[in-house]
Each structure stands twice: as structure tokens, then as C-alpha cells.
Coordinates of C-alpha atoms and ligand atoms in Angstrom, one line a residue:
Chain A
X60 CA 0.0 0.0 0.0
X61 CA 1.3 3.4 -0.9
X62 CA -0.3 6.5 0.0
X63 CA 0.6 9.3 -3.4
X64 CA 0.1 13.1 -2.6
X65 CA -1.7 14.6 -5.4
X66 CA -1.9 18.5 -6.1
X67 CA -4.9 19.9 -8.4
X68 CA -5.4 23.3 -9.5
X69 CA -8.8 25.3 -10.8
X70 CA -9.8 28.2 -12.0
X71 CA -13.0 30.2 -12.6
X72 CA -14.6 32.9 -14.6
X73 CA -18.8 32.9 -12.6
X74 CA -21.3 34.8 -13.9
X75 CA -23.1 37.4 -12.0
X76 CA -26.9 36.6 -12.3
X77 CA -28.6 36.0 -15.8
X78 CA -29.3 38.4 -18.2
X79 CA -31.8 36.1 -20.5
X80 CA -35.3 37.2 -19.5
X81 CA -33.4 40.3 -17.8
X82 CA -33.3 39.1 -14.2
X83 CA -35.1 42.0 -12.6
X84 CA -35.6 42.7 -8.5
X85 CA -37.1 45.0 -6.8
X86 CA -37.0 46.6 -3.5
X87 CA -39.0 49.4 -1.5
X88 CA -38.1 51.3 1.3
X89 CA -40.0 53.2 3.6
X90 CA -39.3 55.2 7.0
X91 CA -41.0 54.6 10.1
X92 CA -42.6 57.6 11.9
X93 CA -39.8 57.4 14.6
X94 CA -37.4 57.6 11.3
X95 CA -36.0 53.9 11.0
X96 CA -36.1 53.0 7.7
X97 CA -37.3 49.7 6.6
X98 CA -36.3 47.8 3.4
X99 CA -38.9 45.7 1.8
X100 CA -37.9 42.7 -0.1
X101 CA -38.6 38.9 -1.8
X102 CA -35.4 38.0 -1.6
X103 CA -34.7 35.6 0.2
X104 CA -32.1 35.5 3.0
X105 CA -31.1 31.2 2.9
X106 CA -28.2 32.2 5.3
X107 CA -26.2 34.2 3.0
X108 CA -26.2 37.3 4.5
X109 CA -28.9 38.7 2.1
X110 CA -30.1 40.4 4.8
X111 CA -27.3 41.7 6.7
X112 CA -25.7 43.5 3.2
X113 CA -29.1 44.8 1.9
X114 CA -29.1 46.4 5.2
X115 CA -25.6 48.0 5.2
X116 CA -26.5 49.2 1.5
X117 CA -29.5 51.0 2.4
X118 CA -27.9 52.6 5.3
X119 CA -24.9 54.0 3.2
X120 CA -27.0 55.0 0.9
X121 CA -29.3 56.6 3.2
X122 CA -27.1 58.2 5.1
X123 CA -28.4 56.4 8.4
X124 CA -26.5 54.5 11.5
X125 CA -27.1 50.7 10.2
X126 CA -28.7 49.7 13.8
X127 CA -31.7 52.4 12.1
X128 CA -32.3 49.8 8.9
X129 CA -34.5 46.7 8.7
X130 CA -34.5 44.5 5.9
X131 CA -38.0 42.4 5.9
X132 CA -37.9 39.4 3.3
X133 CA -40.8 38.4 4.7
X134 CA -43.7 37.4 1.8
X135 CA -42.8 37.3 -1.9
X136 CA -46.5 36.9 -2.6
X137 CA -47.3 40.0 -0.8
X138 CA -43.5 41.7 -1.2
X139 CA -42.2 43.6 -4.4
X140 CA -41.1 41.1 -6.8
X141 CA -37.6 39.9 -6.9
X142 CA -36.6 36.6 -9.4
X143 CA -34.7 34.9 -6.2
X144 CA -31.8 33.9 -4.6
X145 CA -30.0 32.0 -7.0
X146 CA -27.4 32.3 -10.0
X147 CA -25.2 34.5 -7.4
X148 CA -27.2 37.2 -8.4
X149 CA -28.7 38.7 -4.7
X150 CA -25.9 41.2 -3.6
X151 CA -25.8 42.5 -7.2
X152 CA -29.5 42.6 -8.1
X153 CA -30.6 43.1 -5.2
X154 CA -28.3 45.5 -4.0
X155 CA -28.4 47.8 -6.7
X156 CA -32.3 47.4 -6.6
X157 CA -32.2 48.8 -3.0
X158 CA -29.5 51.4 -4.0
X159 CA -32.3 52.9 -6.1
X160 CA -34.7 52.8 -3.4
X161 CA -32.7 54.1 -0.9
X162 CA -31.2 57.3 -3.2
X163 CA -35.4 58.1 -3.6
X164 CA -36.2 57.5 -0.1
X165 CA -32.8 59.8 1.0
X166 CA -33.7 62.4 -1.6
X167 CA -37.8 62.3 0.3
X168 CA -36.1 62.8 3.5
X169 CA -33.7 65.8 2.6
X170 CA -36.8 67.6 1.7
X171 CA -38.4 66.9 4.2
X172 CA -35.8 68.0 6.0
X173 CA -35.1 71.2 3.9
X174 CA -38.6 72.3 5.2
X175 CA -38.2 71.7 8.4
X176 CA -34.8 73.8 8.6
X177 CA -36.3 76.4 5.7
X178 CA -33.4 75.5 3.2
X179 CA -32.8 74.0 0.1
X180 CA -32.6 70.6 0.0
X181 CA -29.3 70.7 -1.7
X182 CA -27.6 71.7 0.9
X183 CA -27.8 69.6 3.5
X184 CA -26.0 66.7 4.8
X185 CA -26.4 63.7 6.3
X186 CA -23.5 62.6 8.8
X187 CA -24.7 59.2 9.2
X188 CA -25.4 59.1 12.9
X189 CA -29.0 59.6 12.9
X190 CA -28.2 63.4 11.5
X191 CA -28.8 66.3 9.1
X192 CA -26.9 69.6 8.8
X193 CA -26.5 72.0 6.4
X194 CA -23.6 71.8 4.9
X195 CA -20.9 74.6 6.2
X196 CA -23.3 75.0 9.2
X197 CA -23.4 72.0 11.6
X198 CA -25.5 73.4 14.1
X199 CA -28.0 73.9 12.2
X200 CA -29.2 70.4 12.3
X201 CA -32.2 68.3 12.5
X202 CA -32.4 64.8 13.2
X203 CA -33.8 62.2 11.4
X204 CA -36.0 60.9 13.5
X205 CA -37.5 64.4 14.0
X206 CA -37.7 65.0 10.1
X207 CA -39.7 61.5 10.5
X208 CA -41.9 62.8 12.7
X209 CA -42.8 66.2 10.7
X210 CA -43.3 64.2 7.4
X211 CA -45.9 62.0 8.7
X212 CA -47.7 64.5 11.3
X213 CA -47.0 67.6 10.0
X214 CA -45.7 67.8 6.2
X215 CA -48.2 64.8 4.7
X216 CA -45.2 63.2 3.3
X217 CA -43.9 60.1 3.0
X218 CA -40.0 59.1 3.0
X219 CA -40.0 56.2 0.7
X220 CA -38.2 55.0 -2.1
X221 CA -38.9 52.5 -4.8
X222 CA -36.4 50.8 -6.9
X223 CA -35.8 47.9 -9.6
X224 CA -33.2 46.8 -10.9
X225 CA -33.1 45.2 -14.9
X226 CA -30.2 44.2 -17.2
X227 CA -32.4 44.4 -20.4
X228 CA -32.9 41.1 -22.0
X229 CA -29.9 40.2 -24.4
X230 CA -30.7 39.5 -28.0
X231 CA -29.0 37.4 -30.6
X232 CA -27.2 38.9 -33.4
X233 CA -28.8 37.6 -36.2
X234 CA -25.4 37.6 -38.4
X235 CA -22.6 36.2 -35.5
X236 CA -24.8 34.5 -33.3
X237 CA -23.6 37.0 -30.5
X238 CA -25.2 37.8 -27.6
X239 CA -24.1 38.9 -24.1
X240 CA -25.9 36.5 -21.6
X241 CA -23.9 37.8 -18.5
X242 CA -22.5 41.5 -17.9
X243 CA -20.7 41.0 -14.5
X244 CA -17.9 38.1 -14.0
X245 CA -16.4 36.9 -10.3
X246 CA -13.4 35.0 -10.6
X247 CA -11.2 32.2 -8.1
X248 CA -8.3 30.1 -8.6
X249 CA -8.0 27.4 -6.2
X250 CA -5.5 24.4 -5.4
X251 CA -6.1 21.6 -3.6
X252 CA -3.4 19.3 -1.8
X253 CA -4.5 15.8 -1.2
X254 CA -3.7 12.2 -0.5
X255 CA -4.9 8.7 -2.3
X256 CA -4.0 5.2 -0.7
X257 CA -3.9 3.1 -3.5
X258 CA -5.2 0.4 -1.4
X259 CA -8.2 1.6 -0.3
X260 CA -8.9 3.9 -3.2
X261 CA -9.3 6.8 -0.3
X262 CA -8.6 10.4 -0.8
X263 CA -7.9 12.6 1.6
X264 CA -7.8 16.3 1.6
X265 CA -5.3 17.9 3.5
X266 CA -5.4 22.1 2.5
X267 CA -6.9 24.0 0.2
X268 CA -5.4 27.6 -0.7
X269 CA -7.5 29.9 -2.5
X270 CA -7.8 33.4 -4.2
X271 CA -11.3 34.9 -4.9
X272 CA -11.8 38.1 -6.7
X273 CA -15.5 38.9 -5.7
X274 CA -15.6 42.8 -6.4
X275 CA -15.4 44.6 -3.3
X276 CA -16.2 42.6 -0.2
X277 CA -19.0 44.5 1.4
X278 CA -19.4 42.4 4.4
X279 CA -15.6 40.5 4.6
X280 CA -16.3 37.7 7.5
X281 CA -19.8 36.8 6.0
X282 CA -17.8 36.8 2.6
X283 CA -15.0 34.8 4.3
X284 CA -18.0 32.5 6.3
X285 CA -19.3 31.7 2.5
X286 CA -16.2 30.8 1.5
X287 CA -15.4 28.1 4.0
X288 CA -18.6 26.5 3.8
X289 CA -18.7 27.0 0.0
X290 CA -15.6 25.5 -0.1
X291 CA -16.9 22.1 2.7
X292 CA -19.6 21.7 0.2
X293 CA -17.3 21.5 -3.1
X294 CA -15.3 18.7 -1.3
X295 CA -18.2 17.5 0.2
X296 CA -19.6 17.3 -3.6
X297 CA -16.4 16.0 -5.0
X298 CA -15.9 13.0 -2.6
X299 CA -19.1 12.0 -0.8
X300 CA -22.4 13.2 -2.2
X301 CA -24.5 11.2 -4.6
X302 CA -28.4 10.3 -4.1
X303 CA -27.8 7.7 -7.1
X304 CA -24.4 6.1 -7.1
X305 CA -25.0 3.6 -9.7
X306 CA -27.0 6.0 -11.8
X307 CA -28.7 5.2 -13.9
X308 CA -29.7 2.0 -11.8
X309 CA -31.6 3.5 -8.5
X310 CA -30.1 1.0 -6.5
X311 CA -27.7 1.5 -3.2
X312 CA -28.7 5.2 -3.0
X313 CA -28.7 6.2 0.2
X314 CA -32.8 6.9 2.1
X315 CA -31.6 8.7 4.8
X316 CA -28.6 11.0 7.0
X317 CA -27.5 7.4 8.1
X318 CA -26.3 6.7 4.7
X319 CA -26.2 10.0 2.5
X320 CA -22.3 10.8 3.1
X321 CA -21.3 14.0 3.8
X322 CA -17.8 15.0 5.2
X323 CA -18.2 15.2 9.1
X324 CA -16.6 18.1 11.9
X325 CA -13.6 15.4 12.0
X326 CA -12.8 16.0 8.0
X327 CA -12.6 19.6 8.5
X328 CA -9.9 20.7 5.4
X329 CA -7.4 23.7 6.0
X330 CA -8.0 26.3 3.9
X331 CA -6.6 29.1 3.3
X332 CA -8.8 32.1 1.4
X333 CA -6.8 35.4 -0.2
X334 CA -9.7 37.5 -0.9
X335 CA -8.7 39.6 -3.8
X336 CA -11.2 43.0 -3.9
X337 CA -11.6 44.7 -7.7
X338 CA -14.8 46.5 -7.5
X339 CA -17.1 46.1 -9.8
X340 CA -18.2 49.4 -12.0
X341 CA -21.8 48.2 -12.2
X342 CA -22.1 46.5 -8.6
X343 CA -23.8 48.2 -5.7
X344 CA -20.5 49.6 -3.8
X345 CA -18.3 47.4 -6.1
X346 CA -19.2 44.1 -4.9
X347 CA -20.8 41.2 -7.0
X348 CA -20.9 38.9 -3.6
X349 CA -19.4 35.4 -3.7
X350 CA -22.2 33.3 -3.9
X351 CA -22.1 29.6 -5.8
X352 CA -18.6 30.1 -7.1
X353 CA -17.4 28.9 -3.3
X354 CA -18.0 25.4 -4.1
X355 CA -17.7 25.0 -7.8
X356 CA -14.0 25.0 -8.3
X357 CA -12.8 22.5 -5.4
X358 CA -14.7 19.9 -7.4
X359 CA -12.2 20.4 -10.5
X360 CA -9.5 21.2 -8.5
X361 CA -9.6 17.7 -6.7
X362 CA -10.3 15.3 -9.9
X363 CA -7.0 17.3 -10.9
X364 CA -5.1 16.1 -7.6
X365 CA -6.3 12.8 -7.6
X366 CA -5.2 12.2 -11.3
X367 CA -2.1 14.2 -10.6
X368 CA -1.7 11.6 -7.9
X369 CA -2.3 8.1 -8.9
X370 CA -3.2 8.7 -12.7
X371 CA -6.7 8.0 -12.3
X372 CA -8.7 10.6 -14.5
X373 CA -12.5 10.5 -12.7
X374 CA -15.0 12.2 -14.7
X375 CA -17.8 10.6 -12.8
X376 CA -19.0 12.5 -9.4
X377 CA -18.5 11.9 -6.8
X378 CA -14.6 10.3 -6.7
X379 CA -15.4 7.3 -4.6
X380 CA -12.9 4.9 -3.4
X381 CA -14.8 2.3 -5.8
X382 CA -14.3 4.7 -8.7
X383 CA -10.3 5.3 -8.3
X384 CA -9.7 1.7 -7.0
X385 CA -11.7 1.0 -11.0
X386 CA -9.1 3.7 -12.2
X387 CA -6.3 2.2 -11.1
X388 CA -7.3 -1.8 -11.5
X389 CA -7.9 -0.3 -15.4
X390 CA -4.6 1.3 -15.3
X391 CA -2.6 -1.4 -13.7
X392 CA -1.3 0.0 -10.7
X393 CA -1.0 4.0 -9.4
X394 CA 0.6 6.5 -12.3
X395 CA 1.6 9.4 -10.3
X396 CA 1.7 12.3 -12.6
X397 CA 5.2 14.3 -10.9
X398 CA 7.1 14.0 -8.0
X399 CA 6.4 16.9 -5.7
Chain B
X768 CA -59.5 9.1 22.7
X769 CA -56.7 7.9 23.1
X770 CA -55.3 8.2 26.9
X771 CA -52.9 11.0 28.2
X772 CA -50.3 10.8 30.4
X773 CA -48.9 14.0 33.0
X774 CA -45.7 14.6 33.0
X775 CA -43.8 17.1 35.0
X776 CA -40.6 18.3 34.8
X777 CA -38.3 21.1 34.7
X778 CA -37.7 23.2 31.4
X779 CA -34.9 25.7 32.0
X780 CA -35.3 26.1 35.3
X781 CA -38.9 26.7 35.5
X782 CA -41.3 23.8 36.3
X783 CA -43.2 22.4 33.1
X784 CA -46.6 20.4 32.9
X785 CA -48.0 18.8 30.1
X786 CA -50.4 16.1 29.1
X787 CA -48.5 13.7 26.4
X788 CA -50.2 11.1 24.1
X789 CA -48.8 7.2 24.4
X790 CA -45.3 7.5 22.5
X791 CA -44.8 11.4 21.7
X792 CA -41.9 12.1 21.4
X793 CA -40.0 15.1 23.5
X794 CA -39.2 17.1 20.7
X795 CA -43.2 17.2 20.0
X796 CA -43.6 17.9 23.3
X797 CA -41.2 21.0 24.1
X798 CA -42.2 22.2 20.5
X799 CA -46.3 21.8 20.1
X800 CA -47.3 21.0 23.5
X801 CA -44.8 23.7 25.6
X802 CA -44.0 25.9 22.7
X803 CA -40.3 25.8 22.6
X804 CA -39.4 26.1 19.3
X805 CA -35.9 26.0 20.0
X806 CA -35.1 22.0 19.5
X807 CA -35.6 22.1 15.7
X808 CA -36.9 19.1 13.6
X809 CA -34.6 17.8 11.3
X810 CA -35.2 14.2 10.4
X811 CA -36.9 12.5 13.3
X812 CA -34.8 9.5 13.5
X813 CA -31.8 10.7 15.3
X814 CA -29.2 11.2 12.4
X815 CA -29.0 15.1 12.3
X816 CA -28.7 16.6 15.6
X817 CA -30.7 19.8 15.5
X818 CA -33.4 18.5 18.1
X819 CA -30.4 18.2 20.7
X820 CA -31.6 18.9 24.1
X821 CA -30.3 18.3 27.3
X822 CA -31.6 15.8 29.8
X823 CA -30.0 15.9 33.6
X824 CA -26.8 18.1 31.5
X825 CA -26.5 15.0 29.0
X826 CA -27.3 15.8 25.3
X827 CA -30.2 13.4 24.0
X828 CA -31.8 13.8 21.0
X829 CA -35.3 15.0 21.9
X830 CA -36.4 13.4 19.0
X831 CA -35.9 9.9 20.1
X832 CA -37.1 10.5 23.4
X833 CA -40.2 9.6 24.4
X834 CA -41.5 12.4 26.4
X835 CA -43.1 10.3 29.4
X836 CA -39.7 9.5 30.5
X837 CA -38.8 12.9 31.4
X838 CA -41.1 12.6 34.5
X839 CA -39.1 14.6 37.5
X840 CA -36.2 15.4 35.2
X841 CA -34.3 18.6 34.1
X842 CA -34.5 19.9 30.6
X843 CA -32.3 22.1 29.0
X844 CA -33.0 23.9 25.6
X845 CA -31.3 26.9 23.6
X846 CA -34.1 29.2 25.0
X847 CA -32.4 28.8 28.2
X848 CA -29.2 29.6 27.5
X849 CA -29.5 33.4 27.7
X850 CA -29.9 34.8 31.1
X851 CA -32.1 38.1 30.8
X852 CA -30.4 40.4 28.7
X853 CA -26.9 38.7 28.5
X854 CA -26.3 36.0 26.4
X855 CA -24.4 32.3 26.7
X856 CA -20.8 32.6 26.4
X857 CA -21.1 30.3 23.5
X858 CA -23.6 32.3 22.2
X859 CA -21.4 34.9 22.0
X860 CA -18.6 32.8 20.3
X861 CA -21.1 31.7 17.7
X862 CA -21.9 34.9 16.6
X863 CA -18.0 36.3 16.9
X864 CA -16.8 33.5 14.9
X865 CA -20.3 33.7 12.4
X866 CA -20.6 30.1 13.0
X867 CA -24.2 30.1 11.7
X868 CA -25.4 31.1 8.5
X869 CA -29.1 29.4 7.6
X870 CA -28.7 28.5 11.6
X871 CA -31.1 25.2 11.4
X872 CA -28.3 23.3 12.9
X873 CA -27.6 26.3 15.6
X874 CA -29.7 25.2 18.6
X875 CA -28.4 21.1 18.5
X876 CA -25.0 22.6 18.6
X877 CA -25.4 25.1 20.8
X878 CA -26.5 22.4 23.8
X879 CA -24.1 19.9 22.3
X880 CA -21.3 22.4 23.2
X881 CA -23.2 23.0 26.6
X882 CA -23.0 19.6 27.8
X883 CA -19.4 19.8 26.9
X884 CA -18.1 22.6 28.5
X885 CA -20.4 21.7 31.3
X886 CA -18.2 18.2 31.7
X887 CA -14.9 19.5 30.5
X888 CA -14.4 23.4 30.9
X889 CA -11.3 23.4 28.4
X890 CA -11.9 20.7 25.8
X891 CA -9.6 20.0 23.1
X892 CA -10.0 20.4 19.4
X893 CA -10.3 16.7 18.9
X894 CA -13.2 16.7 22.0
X895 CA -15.2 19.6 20.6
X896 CA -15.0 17.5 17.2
X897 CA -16.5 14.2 19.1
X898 CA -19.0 16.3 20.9
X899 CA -20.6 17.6 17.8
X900 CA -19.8 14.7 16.0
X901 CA -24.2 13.6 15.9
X902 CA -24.8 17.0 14.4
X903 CA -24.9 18.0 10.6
X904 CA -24.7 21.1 9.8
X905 CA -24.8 21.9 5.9
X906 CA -23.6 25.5 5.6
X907 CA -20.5 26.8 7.7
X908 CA -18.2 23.5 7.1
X909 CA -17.9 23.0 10.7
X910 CA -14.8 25.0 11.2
X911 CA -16.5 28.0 12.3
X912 CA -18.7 26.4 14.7
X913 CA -15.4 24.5 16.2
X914 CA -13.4 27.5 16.4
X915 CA -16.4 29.1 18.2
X916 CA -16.8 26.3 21.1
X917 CA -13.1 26.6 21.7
X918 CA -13.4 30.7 21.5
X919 CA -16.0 30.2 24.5
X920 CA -14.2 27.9 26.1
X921 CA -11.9 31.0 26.4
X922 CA -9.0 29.4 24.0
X923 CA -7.1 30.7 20.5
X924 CA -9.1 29.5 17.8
X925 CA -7.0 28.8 14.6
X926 CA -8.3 31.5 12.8
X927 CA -5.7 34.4 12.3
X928 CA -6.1 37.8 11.6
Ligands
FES1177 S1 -34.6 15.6 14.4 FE1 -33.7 14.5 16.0 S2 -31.8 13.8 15.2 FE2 -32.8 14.8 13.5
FES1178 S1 -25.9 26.9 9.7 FE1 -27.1 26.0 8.2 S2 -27.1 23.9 8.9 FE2 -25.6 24.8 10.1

């Protein structure tokens, strides 16, 4: 029995959401009368951090503390319309969908504000505490919780915003066949070191080391949390996961947690994430948000390592022990691929 | 009709009674009957973890307990973690070292990591690993969630930086 080390690489070009049928979201925001603002949405917060960034984008743009912003995702039958949480698309959609609310809600409550202090709109200030001044003259200030209070009681106003975001639909070019189904790219090159017992046919992954390019990280430990659980999954997907492992033959596919195989706390792999920010020109605040690209790549990166291993090319999912002890039986015997 | 049973016991320090039907199970009990929806239902048949309780300080899975036989006993949930205001030291941890995302798993992990540091006040990696060893979590990868039991257990996690 030898155990070979194996060392894959991967890299990746993900799209941004889907331009096909335009991919539009929506979002409304709306102040409270005690001048919290709160951020209506359909999209749907799965973990993410959906919430947690919508809400740090609406405050910016606001001009309001963050601990002033709700974000409810409650109903998307009774919410403004949003196409989902899917195809990596919620802190770009959605976030520029809510930058668009937010700029009509903030220019609703400088007005309101401007009547309050008897100025012109344009001259005032938020300082993001909760705030407005006129610019060049701090103490002449209201806050926003009092402008609240005037538009709803006093001014008949509401300080709300309503915004949508769309990518029109791409068409074909009837001549080259062209079209431009995406408009916003993340990228991630990954390497994965691992071992194979050519006995057992086991691989075992010891590090991962990664680089992700994912526009400007907005919120960097939920980006980082996405990437280490992205990153479980891929080698989760890679090694372990299959509902039909004889496919097409149902057969031996596991009913249950019992026998569905997922890496455990004990198969924890080191990885090591370099978090490369290049912000995006038509992302809200640069960032296109990691989303589905945190698994995809380890999956590539380990059929690399196995075959730079032993030899064994697998282009069946996941790499079972059965599949690389086939590999090598078909092979006669491990092929490492370099000596490293 | 089918006959009930009382049981009494003690959820979180405060005394609980509840009439239970012949072979409910706890986690039916605490959830439906007392209206703790803390212990979360994941599978049922004891293979995910996220109905952990604790019974007498020992993690059971609430699930596979049938309720009747926590006559007299003590029963801990996540909703008792908190005290007032303040939060669980491994409460805390979780949310410093964001060691829930969809947080489905959060409340079997929490009160596996409660009996833990109950027993052994500084575990080491490999016995926070066992100790959540019954409980799947399909979002964080695990390392978060180990780095936060040893963060409450007041010892470096490996993250740097
Ligand atoms: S619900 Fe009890 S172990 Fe899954
Ligand atoms: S945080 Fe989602 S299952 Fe653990």
C-alpha cells in the first residue's frame, strides 16, 4: 500500500446573475414615523447574509446608522417582486435594486428636511449618525428621527423610495450568433493538496489555498463564512455526495442522513482564502458577492489532484474509493503524474 | 380518545406540565405542547442533531425521546441559554466566529457544546470535534462552529487575523 500526494489546480470565470429574460428585483423602502427606515424585499435571506448586506446598503446610501435599517424578506407573494436567490445574483440585483430605493427615499427625506430647517434641499447633509446639517453650518441640524416625525404629522409626506433593478434582455445577433448573456464576472483560482491510498482507493484532503476576486467585499467575515462553507460543500460534492451512485440504476442510493455521506466536523480541510477585492463598475458599492462560485472550483481542482496523484482521470461525481480503485485496476497500478 | 399521560418536569429552570399522548416524542412535546421552538426538527430518527436537548446536562436527541420519561427530570433547551439580557458565552462565540449562516443546525450545537463545557471546561479540538460529532450542519463547514466552542471555552481559535 502506498499512499501518493496529489496537487490539483482550478480556476474560474462565474457569472453574476442572468441576463436572458433580464433578471429584474425590486425593493421598496419606507421610514417609520420614529425615522427607521425599513427595506422591503422577496429575496430571500437562505443564510447568506442577504439580509445583513441589503441592510448596510440601504444605510450607506441613506445616510443612516445601520442599527436604524430593517431589511423584511418576509412574503414574496405579498413583497415587491424579486426573481430569487439563485445564480449569485442577490448582492448584485438586489443591492443595486435597493441602492435605487434608498437614493429616492434619502432624496424624500432631505426635503423633508429642507422644510423643516427652511433650506434648500441641496444643501444639506447627512452625517450618518442619525443626523442632518446644512452643509458649512453644523449646528444647524435636525435629526432624522425628528424629520420623520414632521413628514408624517406635519408635512403629509412620505419618505420612501422604490427601486428595480433590470439588465435588459440580451438578444441574438442575427449575423454572429452573438449575444451577451452575462455583464458582471467573479473569478477564483484554487489548489487543492490531497492524498490517495492506492489500497483503499481513499482520498484525503489535506489544504486548500484559494484566491477569490469577488468585487469589493461589502461584508468580509460573511464573505469569508461563505467561502469556508462553499468551499466544505465542493469537497463535500467532490468526494461524498450522490443520491444515485449507480445511476442510472436507482439502486444503493442512500434513504436517509444514516447513509447520505457528507464530510463530518472530523474532515474539516485547511483552507486558506486570499480575498482579492476589484470593485465592480456596475455592482452596488463594487461588490458582486461570492455566492455559488465557493464550491464550484474545489470539485475540479480535486479530480486534478487525484489524477495528478495516482493517474486516475475520474469524470464521474463523486470520486469514490470504488471509482479510483476501477481507475487504477484499469490502469494497472498508481501512475503518479510528478514527483512533488 | 386515546389516553394521556402527565408529566412534570423542569424546562430551563422553570417547572413544566403537560399532558402527552402514548409514545410522543419530547421534541413534539417541548415544541407543540410547551411551545419551545428552540429544538428544531430535522429528520426524526436521530441522524442530524438539531433536536439536541439536554436531559439531567447530558445531550439526547429529543427526537428519540419519548417524552413520558422525562417525568421529574431537568430539561435544557437553547431558550435557556440566555440569562435576561446577556447571552451564553457560547452564544457569543457563535456569533463572533459567524458560526451560523441558515442556523437550522444552531440550537443542536449550541447544547451539544453546553454539555461539553459543562463536563470538561477546556476541551480540546479533537473533543469539541466528538462532541458535535451527531450534528450535521450543511452551511458553515464546521470549522466555524469549532473555532467558536473553543473561543467560549476561552482558547485561541486557529483563525488568524
Ligand atoms: S430531528 Fe432528532 S436527530 Fe434529526
Ligand atoms: S448553519 Fe445551516 S445547517 Fe448549520
Amino acid at each position: 500500500m502506498t499512499v501518493h500526494k496529489g496537487r490539483g489546480f482550478a480556476c474560474i470565470n462565474y457569472p453574476i446573475g442572468m441576463n436572458l429574460g433580464g433578471d429584474p428585483s425590486q425593493a421598496l423602502v419606507h421610514s417609520t414615523p420614529d425615522g427607521k427606515f425599513m427595506v422591503s424585499l422577496s429575496s430571500i435571506d437562505l443564510g447568506q447574509g442577504m439580509k445583513s448586506v441589503t441592510r448596510q446598503i440601504a444605510a450607506e446610501t441613506l445616510g443612516v446608522p445601520v442599527a436604524d435599517v430593517y431589511v423584511d424578506t418576509a412574503d414574496s407573494d405579498t413583497g415587491p417582486h424579486c426573481m430569487g436567490s439563485f445564480a449569485s445574483r442577490g448582492t448584485h440585483r438586489v443591492g443595486n435594486a435597493v441602492i435605487r430605493a434608498a437614493t429616492e427615499a434619502r432624496k424624500a427625506l432631505l426635503e423633508a428636511a429642507a422644510e423643516e430647517l427652511e433650506v434648500n434641499a441641496a444643501d444639506l447633509e447627512t452625517d450618518g449618525q442619525g443626523n442632518i446639517h446644512v452643509k458649512g453650518a453644523p449646528t444647524r441640524t435636525i435629526t432624522v428621527a425628528d424629520t420623520a416625525i414632521a413628514a408624517q404629522f406635519k408635512q403629509g409626506r412620505t419618505l420612501s423610495g422604490r427601486g428595480i433593478f433590470l439588465i435588459p434582455p440580451s438578444d441574438v445577433d442575427p449575423d454572429t450568433g452573438e449575444m451577451t448573456p452575462v455583464s458582471c464576472f467573479a473569478h477564483a483560482a484554487l489548489v487543492v493538496d490531497l492524498e490517495v491510498d492506492d489500497e483503499t482507493g481513499e482520498v484525503t484532503v489535506n489544504e486548500i489555498n484559494s484566491a477569490y476576486e469577488v468585487g469589493r467585499a461589502l461584508n468580509p467575515r460573511l464573505v469569508e463564512q461563505q467561502l469556508i462553507g462553499g468551499a466544505w460543500m465542493g469537497v463535500s460534492h467532490a468526494l461524498y455526495e450522490t443520491t444515485e451512485p449507480y445511476y442510472p440504476d436507482r439502486n444503493h442510493g442512500p434513504e436517509d442522513f444514516n447513509a447520505y455521506l457528507m464530510p463530518g466536523p472530523g474532515e474539516v480541510v485547511d483552507h486558506n482564502i486570499a480575498v482579492l477585492e476589484r470593485p465592480a463598475e456596475d455592482a452596488p458599492f463594487g461588490g458582486k458577492g461570492p455566492g455559488e462560485m465557493c464550491a464550484n472550483p474545489v470539485l475540479p481542482a480535486i479530480a486534478n489532484a487525484v489524477y495528478n496523484a495516482v493517474g486516475v482521470r475520474c469524470d464521474t461525481l463523486p470520486i469514490t474509493p470504488e471509482r479510483v480503485l476501477r481507475g487504477l485496476l484499469a490502469n494497472g497500478g498508481a501512475r503518479p503524474q510528478g514527483v512533488r | 380518545m386515546m389516553a394521556k399521560t402527565p408529566v412534570q418536569f423542569s424546562l430551563n429552570g422553570s417547572s413544566a406540565a403537560v399532558f402527552v399522548d402514548d409514545a410522543q416524542n419530547l421534541l413534539d412535546v417541548l415544541r407543540r405542547g410547551v411551545g419551545d421552538l428552540t429544538p428544531k426538527y430535522g429528520c426524526g430518527q436521530g441522524t442530524c442533531g438539531s433536536c439536541t436537548v439536554l436531559i439531567d446536562g447530558e445531550p439526547h436527541l429529543s427526537c428519540l425521546t419519548l417524552a413520558e420519561t422525562v417525568e421529574g427530570r431537568s430539561v435544557e433547551t437553547t431558550n435557556g441559554l440566555a440569562a435576561g439580557p446577556n447571552l451564553h458565552a457560547l452564544q457569543e462565540a457563535f456569533m463572533e466566529n459567524f458560526a451560523a449562516q441558515c442556523g437550522y443546525c444552531t440550537p443542536g450545537m449550541l447544547m451539544a457544546a453546553k454539555a461539553l463545557l459543562d463536563r470538561t471546561p477546556r476541551p480540546s479540538r479533537e473533543e469539541v470535534i466528538e462532541a458535535i460529532s451527531g450534528n450535521i450542519c450543511r452551511c458553515t463547514g464546521y470549522d466555524p462552529i469549532i473555532d467558536a466552542i473553543m473561543a467560549a471555552s476561552g482558547q485561541a481559535t486557529r483563525r488568524t487575523g
